[in-house]
PDB file of C-alpha atoms in Angstrom:
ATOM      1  CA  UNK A   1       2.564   8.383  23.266  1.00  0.00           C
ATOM      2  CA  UNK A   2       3.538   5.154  20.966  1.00  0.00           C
ATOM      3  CA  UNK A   3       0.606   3.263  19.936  1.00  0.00           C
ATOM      4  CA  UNK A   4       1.193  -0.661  19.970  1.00  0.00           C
ATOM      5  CA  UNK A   5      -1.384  -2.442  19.548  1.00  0.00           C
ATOM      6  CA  UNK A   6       0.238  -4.871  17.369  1.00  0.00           C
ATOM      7  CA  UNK A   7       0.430  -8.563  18.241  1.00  0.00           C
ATOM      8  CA  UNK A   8      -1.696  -7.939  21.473  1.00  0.00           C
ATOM      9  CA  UNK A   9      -5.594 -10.056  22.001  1.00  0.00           C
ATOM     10  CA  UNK A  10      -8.831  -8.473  21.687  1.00  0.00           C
ATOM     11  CA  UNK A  11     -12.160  -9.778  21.487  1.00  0.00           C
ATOM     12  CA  UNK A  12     -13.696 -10.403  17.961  1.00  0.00           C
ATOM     13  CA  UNK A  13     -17.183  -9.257  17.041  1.00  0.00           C
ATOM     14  CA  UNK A  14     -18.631 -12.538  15.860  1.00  0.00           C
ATOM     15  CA  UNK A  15     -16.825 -15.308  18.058  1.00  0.00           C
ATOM     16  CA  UNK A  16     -15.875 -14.723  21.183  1.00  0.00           C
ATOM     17  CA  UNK A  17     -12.215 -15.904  20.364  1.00  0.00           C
ATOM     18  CA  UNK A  18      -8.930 -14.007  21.539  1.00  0.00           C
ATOM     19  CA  UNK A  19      -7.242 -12.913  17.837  1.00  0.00           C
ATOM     20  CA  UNK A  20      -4.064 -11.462  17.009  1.00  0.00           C
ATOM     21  CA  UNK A  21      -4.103  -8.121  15.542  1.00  0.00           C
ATOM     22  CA  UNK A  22      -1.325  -6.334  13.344  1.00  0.00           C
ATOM     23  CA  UNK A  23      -1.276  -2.614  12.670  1.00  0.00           C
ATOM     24  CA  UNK A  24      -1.572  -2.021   8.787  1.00  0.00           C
ATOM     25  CA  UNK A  25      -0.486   1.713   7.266  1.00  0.00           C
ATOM     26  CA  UNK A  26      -2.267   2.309   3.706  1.00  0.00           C
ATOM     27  CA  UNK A  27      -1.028   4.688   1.285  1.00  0.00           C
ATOM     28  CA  UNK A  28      -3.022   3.945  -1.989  1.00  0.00           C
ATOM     29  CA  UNK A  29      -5.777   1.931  -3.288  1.00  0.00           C
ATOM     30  CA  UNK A  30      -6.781   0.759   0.160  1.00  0.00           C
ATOM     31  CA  UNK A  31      -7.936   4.355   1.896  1.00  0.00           C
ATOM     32  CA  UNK A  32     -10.725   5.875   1.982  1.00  0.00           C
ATOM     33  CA  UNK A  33     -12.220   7.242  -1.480  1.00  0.00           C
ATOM     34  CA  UNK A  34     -10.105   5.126  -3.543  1.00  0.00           C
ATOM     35  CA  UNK A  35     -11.117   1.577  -5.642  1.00  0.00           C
ATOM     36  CA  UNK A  36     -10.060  -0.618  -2.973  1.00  0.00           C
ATOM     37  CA  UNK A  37     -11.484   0.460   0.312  1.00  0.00           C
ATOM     38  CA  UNK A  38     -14.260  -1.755  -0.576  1.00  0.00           C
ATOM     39  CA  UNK A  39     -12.492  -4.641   1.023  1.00  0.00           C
ATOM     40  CA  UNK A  40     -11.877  -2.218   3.922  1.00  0.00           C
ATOM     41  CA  UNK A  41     -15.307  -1.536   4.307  1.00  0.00           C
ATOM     42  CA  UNK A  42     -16.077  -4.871   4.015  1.00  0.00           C
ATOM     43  CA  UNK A  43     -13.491  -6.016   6.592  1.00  0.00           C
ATOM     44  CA  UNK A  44     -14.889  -3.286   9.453  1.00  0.00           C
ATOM     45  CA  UNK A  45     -18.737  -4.582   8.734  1.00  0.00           C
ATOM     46  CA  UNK A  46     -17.433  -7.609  10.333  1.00  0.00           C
ATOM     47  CA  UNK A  47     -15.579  -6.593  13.161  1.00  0.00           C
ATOM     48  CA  UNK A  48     -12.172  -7.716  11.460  1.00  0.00           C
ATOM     49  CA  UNK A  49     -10.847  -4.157  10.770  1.00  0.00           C
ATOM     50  CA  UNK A  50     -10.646  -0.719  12.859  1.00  0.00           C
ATOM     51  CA  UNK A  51      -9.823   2.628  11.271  1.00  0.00           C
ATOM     52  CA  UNK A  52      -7.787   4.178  13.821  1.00  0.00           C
ATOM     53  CA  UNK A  53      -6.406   7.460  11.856  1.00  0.00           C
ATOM     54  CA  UNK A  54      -4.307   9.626   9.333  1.00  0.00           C
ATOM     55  CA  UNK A  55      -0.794   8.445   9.785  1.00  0.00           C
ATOM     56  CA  UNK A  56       2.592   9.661   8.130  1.00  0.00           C
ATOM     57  CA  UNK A  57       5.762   8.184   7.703  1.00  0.00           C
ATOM     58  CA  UNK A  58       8.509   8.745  10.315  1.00  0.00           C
ATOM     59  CA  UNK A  59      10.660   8.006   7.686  1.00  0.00           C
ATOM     60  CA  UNK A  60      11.175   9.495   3.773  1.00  0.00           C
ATOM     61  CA  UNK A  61       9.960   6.853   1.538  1.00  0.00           C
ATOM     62  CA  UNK A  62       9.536   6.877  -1.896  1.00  0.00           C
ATOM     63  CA  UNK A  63       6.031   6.456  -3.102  1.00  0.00           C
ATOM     64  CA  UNK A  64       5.345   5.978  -6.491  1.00  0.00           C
ATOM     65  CA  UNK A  65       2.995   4.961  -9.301  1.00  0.00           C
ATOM     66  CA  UNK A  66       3.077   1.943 -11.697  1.00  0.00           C
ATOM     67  CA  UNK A  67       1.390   0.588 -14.535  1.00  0.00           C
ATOM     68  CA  UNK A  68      -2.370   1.577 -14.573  1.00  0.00           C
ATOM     69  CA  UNK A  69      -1.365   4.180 -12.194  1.00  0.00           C
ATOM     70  CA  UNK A  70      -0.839   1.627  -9.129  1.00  0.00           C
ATOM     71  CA  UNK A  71       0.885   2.780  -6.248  1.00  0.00           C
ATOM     72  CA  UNK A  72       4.023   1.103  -4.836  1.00  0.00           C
ATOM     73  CA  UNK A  73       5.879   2.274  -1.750  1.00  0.00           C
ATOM     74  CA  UNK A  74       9.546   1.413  -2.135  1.00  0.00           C
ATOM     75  CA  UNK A  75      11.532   0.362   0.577  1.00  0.00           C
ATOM     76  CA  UNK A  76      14.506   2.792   0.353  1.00  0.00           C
ATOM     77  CA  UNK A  77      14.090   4.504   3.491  1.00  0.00           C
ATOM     78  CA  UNK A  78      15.777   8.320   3.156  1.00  0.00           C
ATOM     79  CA  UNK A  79      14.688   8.616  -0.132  1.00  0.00           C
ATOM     80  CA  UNK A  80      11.218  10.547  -1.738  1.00  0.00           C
ATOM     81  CA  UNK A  81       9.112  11.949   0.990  1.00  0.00           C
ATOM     82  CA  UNK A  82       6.889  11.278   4.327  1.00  0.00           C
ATOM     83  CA  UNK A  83       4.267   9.966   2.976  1.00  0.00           C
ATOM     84  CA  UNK A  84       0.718  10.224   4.616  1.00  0.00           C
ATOM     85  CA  UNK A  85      -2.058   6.917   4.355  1.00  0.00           C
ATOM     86  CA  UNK A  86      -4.319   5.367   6.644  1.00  0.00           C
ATOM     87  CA  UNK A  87      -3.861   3.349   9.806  1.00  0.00           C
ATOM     88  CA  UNK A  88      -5.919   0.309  10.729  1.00  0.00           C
ATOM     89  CA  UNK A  89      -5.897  -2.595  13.009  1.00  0.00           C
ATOM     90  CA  UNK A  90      -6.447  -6.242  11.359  1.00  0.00           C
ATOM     91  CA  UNK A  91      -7.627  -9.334  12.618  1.00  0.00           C
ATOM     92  CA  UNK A  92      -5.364 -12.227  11.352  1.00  0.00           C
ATOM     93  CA  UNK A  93      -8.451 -13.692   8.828  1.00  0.00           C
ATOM     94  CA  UNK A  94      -8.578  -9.648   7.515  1.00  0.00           C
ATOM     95  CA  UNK A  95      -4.822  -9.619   6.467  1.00  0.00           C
ATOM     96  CA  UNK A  96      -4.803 -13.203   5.013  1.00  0.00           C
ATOM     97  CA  UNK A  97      -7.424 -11.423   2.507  1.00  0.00           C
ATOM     98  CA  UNK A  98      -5.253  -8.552   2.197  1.00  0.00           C
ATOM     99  CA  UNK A  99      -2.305 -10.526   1.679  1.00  0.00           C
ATOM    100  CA  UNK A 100      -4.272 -12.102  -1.074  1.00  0.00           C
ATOM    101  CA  UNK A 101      -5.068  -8.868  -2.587  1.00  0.00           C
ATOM    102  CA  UNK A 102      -1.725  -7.275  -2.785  1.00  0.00           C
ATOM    103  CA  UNK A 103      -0.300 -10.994  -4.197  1.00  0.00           C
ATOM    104  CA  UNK A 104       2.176 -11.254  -1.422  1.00  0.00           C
ATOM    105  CA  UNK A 105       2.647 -15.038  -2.465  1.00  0.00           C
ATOM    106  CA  UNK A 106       2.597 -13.887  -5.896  1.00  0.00           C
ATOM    107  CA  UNK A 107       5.651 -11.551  -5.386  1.00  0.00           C
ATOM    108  CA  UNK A 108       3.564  -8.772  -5.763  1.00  0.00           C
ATOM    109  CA  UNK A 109       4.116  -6.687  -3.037  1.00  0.00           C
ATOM    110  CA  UNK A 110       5.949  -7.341   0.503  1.00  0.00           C
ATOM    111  CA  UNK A 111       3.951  -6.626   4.043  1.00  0.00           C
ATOM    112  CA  UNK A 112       7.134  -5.326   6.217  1.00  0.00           C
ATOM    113  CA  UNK A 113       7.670  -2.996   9.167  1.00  0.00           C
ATOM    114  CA  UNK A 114       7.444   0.944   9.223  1.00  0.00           C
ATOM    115  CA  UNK A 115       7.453   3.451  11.820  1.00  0.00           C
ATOM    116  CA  UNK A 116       4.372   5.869  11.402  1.00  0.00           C
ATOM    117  CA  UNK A 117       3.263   8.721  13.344  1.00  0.00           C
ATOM    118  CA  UNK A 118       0.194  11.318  13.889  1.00  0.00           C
ATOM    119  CA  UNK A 119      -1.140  13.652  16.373  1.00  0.00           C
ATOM    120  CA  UNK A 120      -1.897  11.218  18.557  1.00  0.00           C
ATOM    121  CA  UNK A 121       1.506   9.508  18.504  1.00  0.00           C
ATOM    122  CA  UNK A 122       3.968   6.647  16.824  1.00  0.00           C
ATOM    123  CA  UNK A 123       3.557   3.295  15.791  1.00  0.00           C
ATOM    124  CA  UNK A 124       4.927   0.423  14.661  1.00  0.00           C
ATOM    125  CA  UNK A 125       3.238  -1.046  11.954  1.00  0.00           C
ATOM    126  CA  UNK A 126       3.217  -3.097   8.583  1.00  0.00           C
ATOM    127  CA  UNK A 127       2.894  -1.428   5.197  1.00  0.00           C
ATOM    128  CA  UNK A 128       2.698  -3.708   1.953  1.00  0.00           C
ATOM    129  CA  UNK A 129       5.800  -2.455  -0.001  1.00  0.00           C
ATOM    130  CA  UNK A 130       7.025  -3.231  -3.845  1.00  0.00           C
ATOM    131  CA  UNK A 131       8.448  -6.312  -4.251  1.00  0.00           C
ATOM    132  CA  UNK A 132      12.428  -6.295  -4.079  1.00  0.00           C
ATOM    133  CA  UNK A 133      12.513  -7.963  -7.167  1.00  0.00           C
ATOM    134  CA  UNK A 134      11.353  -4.622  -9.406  1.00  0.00           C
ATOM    135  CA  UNK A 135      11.846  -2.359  -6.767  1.00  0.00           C
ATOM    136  CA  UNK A 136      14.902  -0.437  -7.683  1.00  0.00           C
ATOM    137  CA  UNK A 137      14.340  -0.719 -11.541  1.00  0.00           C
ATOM    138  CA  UNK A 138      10.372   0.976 -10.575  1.00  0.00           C
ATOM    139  CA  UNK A 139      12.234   3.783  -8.749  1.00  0.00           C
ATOM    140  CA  UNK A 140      14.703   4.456 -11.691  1.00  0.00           C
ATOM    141  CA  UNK A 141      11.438   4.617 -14.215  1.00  0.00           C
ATOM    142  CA  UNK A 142      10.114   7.094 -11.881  1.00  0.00           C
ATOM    143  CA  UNK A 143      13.129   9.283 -12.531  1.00  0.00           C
ATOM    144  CA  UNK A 144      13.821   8.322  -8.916  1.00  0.00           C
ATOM    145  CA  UNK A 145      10.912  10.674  -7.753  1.00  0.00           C
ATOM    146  CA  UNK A 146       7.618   9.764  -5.684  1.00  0.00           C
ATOM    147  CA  UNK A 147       5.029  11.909  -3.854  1.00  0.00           C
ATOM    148  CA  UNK A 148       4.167  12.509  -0.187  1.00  0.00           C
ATOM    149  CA  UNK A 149       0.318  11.514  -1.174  1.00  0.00           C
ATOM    150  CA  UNK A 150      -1.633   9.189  -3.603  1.00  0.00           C
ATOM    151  CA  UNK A 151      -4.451  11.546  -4.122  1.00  0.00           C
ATOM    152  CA  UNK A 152      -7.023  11.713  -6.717  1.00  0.00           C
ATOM    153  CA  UNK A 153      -4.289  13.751  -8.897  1.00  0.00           C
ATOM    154  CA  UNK A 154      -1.372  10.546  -8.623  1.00  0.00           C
ATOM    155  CA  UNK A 155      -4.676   8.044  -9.389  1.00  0.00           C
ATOM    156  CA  UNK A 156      -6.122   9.859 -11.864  1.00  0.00           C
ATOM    157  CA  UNK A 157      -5.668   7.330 -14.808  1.00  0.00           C
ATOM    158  CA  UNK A 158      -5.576   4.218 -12.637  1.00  0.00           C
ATOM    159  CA  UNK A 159      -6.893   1.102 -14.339  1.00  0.00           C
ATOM    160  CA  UNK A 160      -9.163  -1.931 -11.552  1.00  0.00           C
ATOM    161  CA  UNK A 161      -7.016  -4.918 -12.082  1.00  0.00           C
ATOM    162  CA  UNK A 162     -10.597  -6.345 -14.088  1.00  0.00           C
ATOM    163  CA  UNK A 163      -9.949  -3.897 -16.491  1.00  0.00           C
ATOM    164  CA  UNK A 164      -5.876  -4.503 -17.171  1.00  0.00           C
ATOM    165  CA  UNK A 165      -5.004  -6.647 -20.026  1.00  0.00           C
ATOM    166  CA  UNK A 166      -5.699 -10.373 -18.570  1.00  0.00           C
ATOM    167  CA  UNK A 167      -2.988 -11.836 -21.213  1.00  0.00           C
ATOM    168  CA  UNK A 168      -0.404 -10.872 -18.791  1.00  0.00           C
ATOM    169  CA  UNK A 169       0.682 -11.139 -15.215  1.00  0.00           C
ATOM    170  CA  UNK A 170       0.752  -8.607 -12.716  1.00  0.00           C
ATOM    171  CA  UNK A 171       4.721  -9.071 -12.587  1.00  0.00           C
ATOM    172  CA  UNK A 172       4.174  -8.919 -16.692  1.00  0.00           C
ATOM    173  CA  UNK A 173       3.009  -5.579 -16.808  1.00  0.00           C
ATOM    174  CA  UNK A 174       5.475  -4.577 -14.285  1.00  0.00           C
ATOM    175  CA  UNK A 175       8.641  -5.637 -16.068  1.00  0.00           C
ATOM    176  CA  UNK A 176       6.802  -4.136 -19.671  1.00  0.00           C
ATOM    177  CA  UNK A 177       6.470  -0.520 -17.220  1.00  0.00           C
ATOM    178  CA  UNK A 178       9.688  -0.524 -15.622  1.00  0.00           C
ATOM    179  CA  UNK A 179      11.163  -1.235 -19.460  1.00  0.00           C
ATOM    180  CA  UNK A 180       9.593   1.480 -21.754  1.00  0.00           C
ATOM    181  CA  UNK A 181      10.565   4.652 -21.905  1.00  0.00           C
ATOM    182  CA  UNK A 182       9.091   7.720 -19.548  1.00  0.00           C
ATOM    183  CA  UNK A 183       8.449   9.665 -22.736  1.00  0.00           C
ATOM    184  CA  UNK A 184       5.801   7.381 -23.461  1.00  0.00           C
ATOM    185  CA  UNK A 185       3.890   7.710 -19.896  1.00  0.00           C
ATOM    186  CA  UNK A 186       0.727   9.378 -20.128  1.00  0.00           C
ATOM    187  CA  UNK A 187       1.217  10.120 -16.120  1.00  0.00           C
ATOM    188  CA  UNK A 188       4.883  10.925 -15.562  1.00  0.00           C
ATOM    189  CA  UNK A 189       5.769  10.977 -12.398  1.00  0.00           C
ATOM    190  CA  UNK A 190       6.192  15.134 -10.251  1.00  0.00           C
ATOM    191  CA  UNK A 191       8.085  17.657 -10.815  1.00  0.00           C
ATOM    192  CA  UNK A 192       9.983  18.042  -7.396  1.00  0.00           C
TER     193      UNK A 192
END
């Protein structure tokens, strides 16, 4: 069965408008248990999001951690692993906020396709990826190694963005990461 709900109208909870919804796949901060399922929660409390599952990768992509211990899916598909997240369906006002929070316009992170499946079937979806800019150059720090899961083992260490140095950009902290040396990462990335 291929789920595809994407770009088709339901009915939202407060107004009584037809809304476009998109199909998001989480793999990090944004599932359950972690620091920014907040929003999540948020978003469902108003009828803009729906859980709808556990969902893994059809393809191997490499998923891997940052500064602060931030996860970053890369978009070199073959490479690293399945990786397992979260899939939900957003209202169009849900993923501007989302967009917002992974600084798409910022350069950030990208929101692109990705096939996903679970035991209830495929779908097409969006995931928010690295930004192409760092991309490669975060995959080379990670000694070009991810995981299959960002569990409380790959986030243990993770900084909120309130608590990150707020002398320096996002993109800063990136380019100091992907520039030091591994031997001085308190969390280097698996052994696989």
């Amino acid at each position: 069965m291929k789920l595809s709900i994407s770009n088709t109208a339901w009915m939202g909870a407060e107004d009584e408008q037809v809304e476009k919804t998109t199909l998001i796949f989480t793999y990090g901060t944004l599932k359950h248990g972690f620091s920014n399922h907040s929003l999540i929660q948020d978003m469902v409390a108003t009828g803009d999001v729906s859980y709808l599952g556990v969902y893994r990768t059809l393809e191997k992509l490499p998923l891997v951690c940052g500064p602060y211990r931030v996860p970053f899916l890369l978009n070199f598909p073959g490479s690293g692993d399945r990786v397992w997240g979260e899939l939900y369906a957003v209202s169009t006002r849900a993923l501007v906020r989302m967009d917002e929070l992974e600084g798409t316009s910022r350069g950030h992170y990208e929101r692109l396709p990705i096939k996903v499946e679970s035991g209830e079937g495929e779908a097409e979806a969006e995931a928010y990826y690295a930004h192409r800019s760092y991309a490669v150059e975060m995959w080379k720090r990670n000694g070009e190694k991810g995981y299959s899961n960002y569990s409380e083992k790959e986030a243990k260490g993770y900084v909120k963005r309130m608590d990150r140095p707020q002398h320096l950009s996002f993109l800063d902290q990136i380019r100091i990461f992907v520039s030091s040396s591994s031997s001085s990462d308190p969390h280097p990335p698996p052994d696989n």
